[in-house]
XYZ file of C-alpha atoms in Angstrom:
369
model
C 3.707 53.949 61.512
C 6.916 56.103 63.596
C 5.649 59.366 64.392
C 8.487 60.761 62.427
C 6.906 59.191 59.633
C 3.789 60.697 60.382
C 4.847 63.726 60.857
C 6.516 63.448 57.943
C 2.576 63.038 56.253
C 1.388 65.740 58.198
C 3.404 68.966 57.005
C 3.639 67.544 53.849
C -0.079 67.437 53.007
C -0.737 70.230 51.106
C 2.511 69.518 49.119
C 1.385 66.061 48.150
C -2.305 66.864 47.669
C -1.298 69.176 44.932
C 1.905 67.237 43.546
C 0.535 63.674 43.362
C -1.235 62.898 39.810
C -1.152 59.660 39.534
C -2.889 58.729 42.565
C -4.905 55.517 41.292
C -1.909 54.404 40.295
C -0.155 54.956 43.906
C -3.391 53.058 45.470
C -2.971 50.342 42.552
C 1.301 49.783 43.883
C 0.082 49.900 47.570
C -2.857 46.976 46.752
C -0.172 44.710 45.671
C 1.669 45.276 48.397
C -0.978 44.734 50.692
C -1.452 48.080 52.049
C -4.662 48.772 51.063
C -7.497 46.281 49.886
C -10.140 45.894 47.220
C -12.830 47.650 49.917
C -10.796 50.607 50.434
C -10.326 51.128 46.625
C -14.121 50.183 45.988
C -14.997 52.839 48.797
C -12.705 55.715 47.037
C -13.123 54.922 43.580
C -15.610 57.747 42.608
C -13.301 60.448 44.596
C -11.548 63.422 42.911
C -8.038 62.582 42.827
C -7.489 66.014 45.711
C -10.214 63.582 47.871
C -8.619 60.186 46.885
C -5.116 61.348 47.761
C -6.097 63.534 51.150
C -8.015 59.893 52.125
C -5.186 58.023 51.269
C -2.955 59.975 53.803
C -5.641 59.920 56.663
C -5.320 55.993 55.795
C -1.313 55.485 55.519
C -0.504 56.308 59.218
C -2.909 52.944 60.634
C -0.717 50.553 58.507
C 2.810 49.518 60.273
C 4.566 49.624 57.155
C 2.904 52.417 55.479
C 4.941 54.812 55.104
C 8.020 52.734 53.211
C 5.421 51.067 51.351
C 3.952 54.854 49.872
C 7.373 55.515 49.144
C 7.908 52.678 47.228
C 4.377 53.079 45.304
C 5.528 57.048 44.556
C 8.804 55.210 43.019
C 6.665 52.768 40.769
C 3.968 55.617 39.720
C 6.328 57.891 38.470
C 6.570 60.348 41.429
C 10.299 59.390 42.224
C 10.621 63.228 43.305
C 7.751 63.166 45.659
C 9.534 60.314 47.019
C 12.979 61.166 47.093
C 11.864 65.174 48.803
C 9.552 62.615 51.701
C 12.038 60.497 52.370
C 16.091 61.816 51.167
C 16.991 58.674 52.259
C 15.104 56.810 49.615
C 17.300 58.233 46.411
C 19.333 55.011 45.163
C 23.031 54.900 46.523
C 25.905 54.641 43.718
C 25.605 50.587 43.475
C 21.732 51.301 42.527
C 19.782 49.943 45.477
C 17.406 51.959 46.828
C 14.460 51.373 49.732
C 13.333 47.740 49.632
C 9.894 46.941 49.554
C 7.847 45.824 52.550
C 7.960 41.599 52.453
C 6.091 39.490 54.421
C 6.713 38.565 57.572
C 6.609 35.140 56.787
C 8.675 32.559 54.758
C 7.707 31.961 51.054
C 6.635 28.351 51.968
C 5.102 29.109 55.228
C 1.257 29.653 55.744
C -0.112 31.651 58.511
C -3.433 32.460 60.556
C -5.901 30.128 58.836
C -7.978 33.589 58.110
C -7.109 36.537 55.666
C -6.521 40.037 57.303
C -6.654 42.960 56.125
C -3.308 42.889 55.628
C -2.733 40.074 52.826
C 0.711 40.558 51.001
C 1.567 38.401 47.490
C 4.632 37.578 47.104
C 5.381 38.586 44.362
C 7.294 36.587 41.435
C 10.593 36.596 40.455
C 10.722 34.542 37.250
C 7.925 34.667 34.460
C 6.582 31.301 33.742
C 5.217 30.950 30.312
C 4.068 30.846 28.063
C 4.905 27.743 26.246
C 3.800 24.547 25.299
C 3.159 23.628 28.840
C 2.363 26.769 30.160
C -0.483 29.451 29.912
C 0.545 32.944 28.943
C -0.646 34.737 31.949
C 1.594 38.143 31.620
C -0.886 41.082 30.415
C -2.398 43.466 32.580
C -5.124 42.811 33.445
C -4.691 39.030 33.614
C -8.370 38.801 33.051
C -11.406 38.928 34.557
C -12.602 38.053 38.151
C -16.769 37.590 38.332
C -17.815 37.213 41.799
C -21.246 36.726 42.952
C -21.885 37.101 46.574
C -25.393 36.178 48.068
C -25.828 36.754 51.703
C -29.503 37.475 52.149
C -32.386 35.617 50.910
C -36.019 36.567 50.318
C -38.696 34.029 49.547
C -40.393 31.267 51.902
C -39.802 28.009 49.726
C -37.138 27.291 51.020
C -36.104 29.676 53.767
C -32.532 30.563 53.619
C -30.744 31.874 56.230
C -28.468 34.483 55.875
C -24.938 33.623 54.921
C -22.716 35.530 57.976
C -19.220 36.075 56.992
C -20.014 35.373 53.272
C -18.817 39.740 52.725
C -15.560 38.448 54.493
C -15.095 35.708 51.329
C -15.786 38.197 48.750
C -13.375 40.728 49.891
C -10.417 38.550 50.446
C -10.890 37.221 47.267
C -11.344 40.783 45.479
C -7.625 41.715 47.598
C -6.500 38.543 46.142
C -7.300 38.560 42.473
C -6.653 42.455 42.610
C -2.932 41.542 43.289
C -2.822 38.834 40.759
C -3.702 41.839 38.393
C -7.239 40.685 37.419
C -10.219 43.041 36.845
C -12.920 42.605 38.833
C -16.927 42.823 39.050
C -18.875 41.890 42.406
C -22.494 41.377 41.813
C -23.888 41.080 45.703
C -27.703 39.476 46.440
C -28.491 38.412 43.061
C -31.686 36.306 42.058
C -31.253 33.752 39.737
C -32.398 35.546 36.757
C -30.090 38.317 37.593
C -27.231 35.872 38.359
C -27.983 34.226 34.491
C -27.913 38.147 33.136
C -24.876 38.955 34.216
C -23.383 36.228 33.310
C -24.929 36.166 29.670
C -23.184 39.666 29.278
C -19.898 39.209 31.036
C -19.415 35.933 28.579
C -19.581 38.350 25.359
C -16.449 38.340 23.090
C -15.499 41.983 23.925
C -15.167 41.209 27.261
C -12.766 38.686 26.537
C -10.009 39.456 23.706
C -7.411 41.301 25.512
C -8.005 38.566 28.442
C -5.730 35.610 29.232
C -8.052 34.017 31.846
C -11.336 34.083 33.398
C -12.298 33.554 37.021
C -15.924 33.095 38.599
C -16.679 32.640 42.051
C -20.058 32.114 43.623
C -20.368 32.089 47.135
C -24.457 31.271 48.046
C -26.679 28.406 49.340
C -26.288 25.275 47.271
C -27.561 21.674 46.275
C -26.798 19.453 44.100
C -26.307 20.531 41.137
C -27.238 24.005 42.152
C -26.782 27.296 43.966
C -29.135 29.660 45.116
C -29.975 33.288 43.595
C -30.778 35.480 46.379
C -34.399 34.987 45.643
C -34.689 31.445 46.716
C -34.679 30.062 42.974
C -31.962 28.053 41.915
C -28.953 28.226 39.038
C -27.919 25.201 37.710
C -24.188 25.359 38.001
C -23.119 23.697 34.595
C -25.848 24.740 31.914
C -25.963 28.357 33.443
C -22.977 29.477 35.303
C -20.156 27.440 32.885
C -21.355 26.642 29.590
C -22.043 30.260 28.903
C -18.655 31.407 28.751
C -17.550 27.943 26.494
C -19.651 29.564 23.911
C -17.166 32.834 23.802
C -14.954 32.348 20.850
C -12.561 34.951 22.687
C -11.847 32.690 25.599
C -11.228 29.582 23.363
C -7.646 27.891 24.506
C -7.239 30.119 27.886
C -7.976 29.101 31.516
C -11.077 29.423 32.843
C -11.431 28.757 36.530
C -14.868 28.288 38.596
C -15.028 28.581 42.312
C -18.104 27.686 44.173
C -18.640 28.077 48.029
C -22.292 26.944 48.416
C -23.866 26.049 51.695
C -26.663 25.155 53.214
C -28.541 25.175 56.697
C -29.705 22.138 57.086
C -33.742 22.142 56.672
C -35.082 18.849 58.107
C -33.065 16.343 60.233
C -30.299 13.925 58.860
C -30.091 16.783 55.433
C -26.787 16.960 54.097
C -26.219 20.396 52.176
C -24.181 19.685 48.883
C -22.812 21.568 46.323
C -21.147 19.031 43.674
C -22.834 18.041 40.289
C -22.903 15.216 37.995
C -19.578 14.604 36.439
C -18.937 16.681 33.403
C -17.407 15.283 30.419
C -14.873 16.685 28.035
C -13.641 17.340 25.348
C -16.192 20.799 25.599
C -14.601 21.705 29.136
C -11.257 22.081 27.820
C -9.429 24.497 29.402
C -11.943 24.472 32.379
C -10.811 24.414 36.300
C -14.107 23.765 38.703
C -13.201 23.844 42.294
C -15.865 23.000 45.132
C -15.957 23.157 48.802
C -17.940 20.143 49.390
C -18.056 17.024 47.825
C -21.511 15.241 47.175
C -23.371 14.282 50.330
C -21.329 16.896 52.759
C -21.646 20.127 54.144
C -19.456 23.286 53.360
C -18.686 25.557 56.611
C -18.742 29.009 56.874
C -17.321 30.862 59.958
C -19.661 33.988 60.965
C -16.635 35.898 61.663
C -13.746 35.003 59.614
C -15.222 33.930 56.591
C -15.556 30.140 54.625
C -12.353 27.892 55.528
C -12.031 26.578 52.019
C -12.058 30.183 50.873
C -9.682 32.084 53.112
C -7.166 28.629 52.434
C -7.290 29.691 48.985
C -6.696 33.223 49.422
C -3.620 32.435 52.016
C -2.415 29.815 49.649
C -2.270 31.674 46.777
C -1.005 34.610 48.023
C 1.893 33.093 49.656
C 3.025 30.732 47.279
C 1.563 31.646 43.658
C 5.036 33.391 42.972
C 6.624 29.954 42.724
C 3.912 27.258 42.112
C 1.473 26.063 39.105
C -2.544 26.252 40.293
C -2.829 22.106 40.915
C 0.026 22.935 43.208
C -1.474 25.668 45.045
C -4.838 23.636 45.064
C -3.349 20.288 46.752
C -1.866 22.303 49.481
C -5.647 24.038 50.017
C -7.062 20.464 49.642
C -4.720 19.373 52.183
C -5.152 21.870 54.692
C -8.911 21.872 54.589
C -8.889 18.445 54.954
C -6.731 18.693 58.051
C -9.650 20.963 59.224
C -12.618 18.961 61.845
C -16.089 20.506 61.202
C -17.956 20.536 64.905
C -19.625 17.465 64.024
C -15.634 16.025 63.834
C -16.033 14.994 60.214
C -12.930 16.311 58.092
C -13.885 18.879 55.175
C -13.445 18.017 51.446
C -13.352 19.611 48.521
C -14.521 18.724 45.223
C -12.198 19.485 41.597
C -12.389 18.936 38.159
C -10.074 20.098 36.116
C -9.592 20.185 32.327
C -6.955 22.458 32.290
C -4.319 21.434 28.871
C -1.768 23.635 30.508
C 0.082 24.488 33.524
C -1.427 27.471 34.828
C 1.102 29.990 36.867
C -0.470 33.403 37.794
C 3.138 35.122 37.604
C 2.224 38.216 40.367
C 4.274 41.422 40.472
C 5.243 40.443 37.184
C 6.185 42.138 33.642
């Protein structure tokens, strides 16, 4: 951020601190722009709003772009005098334009770093696809609902798990990412398998549901076939208790429900190949039902210690850049492709597995009504 800018934070303070009502709203317009991320707002949620907006401006003057992306967020939360008194500049000229908002720094159909940073931005749509015949209605807010489980540690000695490095990485950039497609979301972290079934009985109840257009999991754990791991060594079957559950929800009948599983596994014993795919399923009971994989049967999934899965941080960088324009098979043949452009150390190429029952084209509209 210009020290002007800064400065311009600094003797206003006490101004904003006490003008600035809205201020979950504010973080809510910076999160879509990529500003902040689903950590930051997990870390300030339980703040009073003096705390959350005197954090916020300790935060702002880190980002590059911060300060003409707060001004935009003011604008969008209803603060449009707090904006206009920060920055004069900002009041809308006599054909109507006023301060553009901070765009990526890359073209709409070009992909960056193969990792997420802190710094993801979603393009955001400019046409609303659906819904239709062909299309999914994905327009409310919330979309729907984002379950992630994320096991990193394991206890137990049959069989020993290591710990899953990087696997915190995964579950934040895909909190920042289904944040800005305007889903709700619930992270469950180090789970054992009867927890993992718990939450899941009770996050597939109707309630949960009705005022819903979609439903995302992800688990990221250990896996075989079949299988992933809670975080107490015993196993989940991935089709009888991570998917059918939420089939039985009357509520979620006819919308998308998507299933993303990053499961690896050390290998134990020589010549072991970790897996995470299961035996076909069959519809007509999956309709509706999207089930992406990182491996395929008889391979392993990677995991970088520092940046995260591959196959995950494709699919956040994917998404984010081009969801404002493409359907989800789109966006998940471009991920296939560029994982499978990606050698392992052993120099095997990565696959990923999908099955997808989906009736509809599925766009995620962001930015949009």
């Amino acid at each position: 951020m210009d020290k002007k800018d800064e400065d311009r934070l600094r003797t206003n303070r006490v101004f904003l601190v006490k003008s600035i009502k809205h201020i979950d709203d504010v973080v809510d317009h910076l999160n879509g722009q990529g500003i902040v991320n689903a950590s930051y707002m997990d870390r300030t949620k339980n703040l009073t709003r003096d705390a959350k907006v005197r954090e916020l401006l300790d935060f702002l003057p880190c980002k590059k772009l911060g300060f003409k992306a707060f001004i935009v967020a003011l604008k969008e939360s209803d603060h449009l005098d707090i904006a206009e008194k920060l920055a004069p500049e900002s009041k809308e000229n006599k054909e109507g334009e006023s301060t553009p908002q901070p765009s990526p720094s890359k073209a709409s159909n070009e992909l960056p770093d193969p990792y997420v940073n802190e710094n993801l931005v979603i393009k955001p749509a400019t046409k609303m696809y659906g819904p239709s015949d062909d299309i999914y209605s994905m327009k409310k807010k919330p979309r729907g609902l984002v379950l992630i489980f994320n096991n990193d540690e394991f206890t137990g000695t049959t069989p020993v798990l290591s710990k899953r490095e990087g696997s915190t990485i995964d579950s934040n950039a895909l909190q920042d990412l289904f944040v800005g497609l305007h889903f709700k979301h619930q992270v469950k972290n180090n789970q054992s398998a009867s927890d993992m079934k718990k939450h899941i009985k009770y996050h597939a109840k109707e309630e949960f549901h009705k005022d819903f257009e979609c439903l995302v999991v992800a688990v990221l754990s250990h896996g075989v076939e079949g299988s992933v791991y809670g975080a107490d060594g015993q196993l989940v079957n991935i089709k009888d208790e991570i998917i059918d559950p939420f089939l039985k929800c009357e509520s979620l009948k006819g919308k998308p429900k998507l299933f993303f599983i990053q499961a690896c596994r050390d290998k134990m014993n020589p010549g072991e190949a970790s897996s995470t795919d299961s035996t076909p399923i069959e519809p007509p009971n999956y309709a509706d039902v999207l089930i992406v994989k990182s491996a395929v049967s008889g391979t392993k999934a990677y995991r970088d210690v520092n940046h995260g899965s591959f196959f995950i941080q494709q699919l956040v960088k994917v998404f984010a850049a081009l969801a404002h324009e493409k359907h989800i098979s789109e966006l998940l043949t471009k991920v296939t492709a560029l994982v499978n452009d990606f050698k392992a150390p052993d120099g095997v190429a990565l696959l990923i597995a999908q099955e997808t029952f989906l009736k509809k084209s599925l766009y995620f509209n962001p930015g949009l009504p």
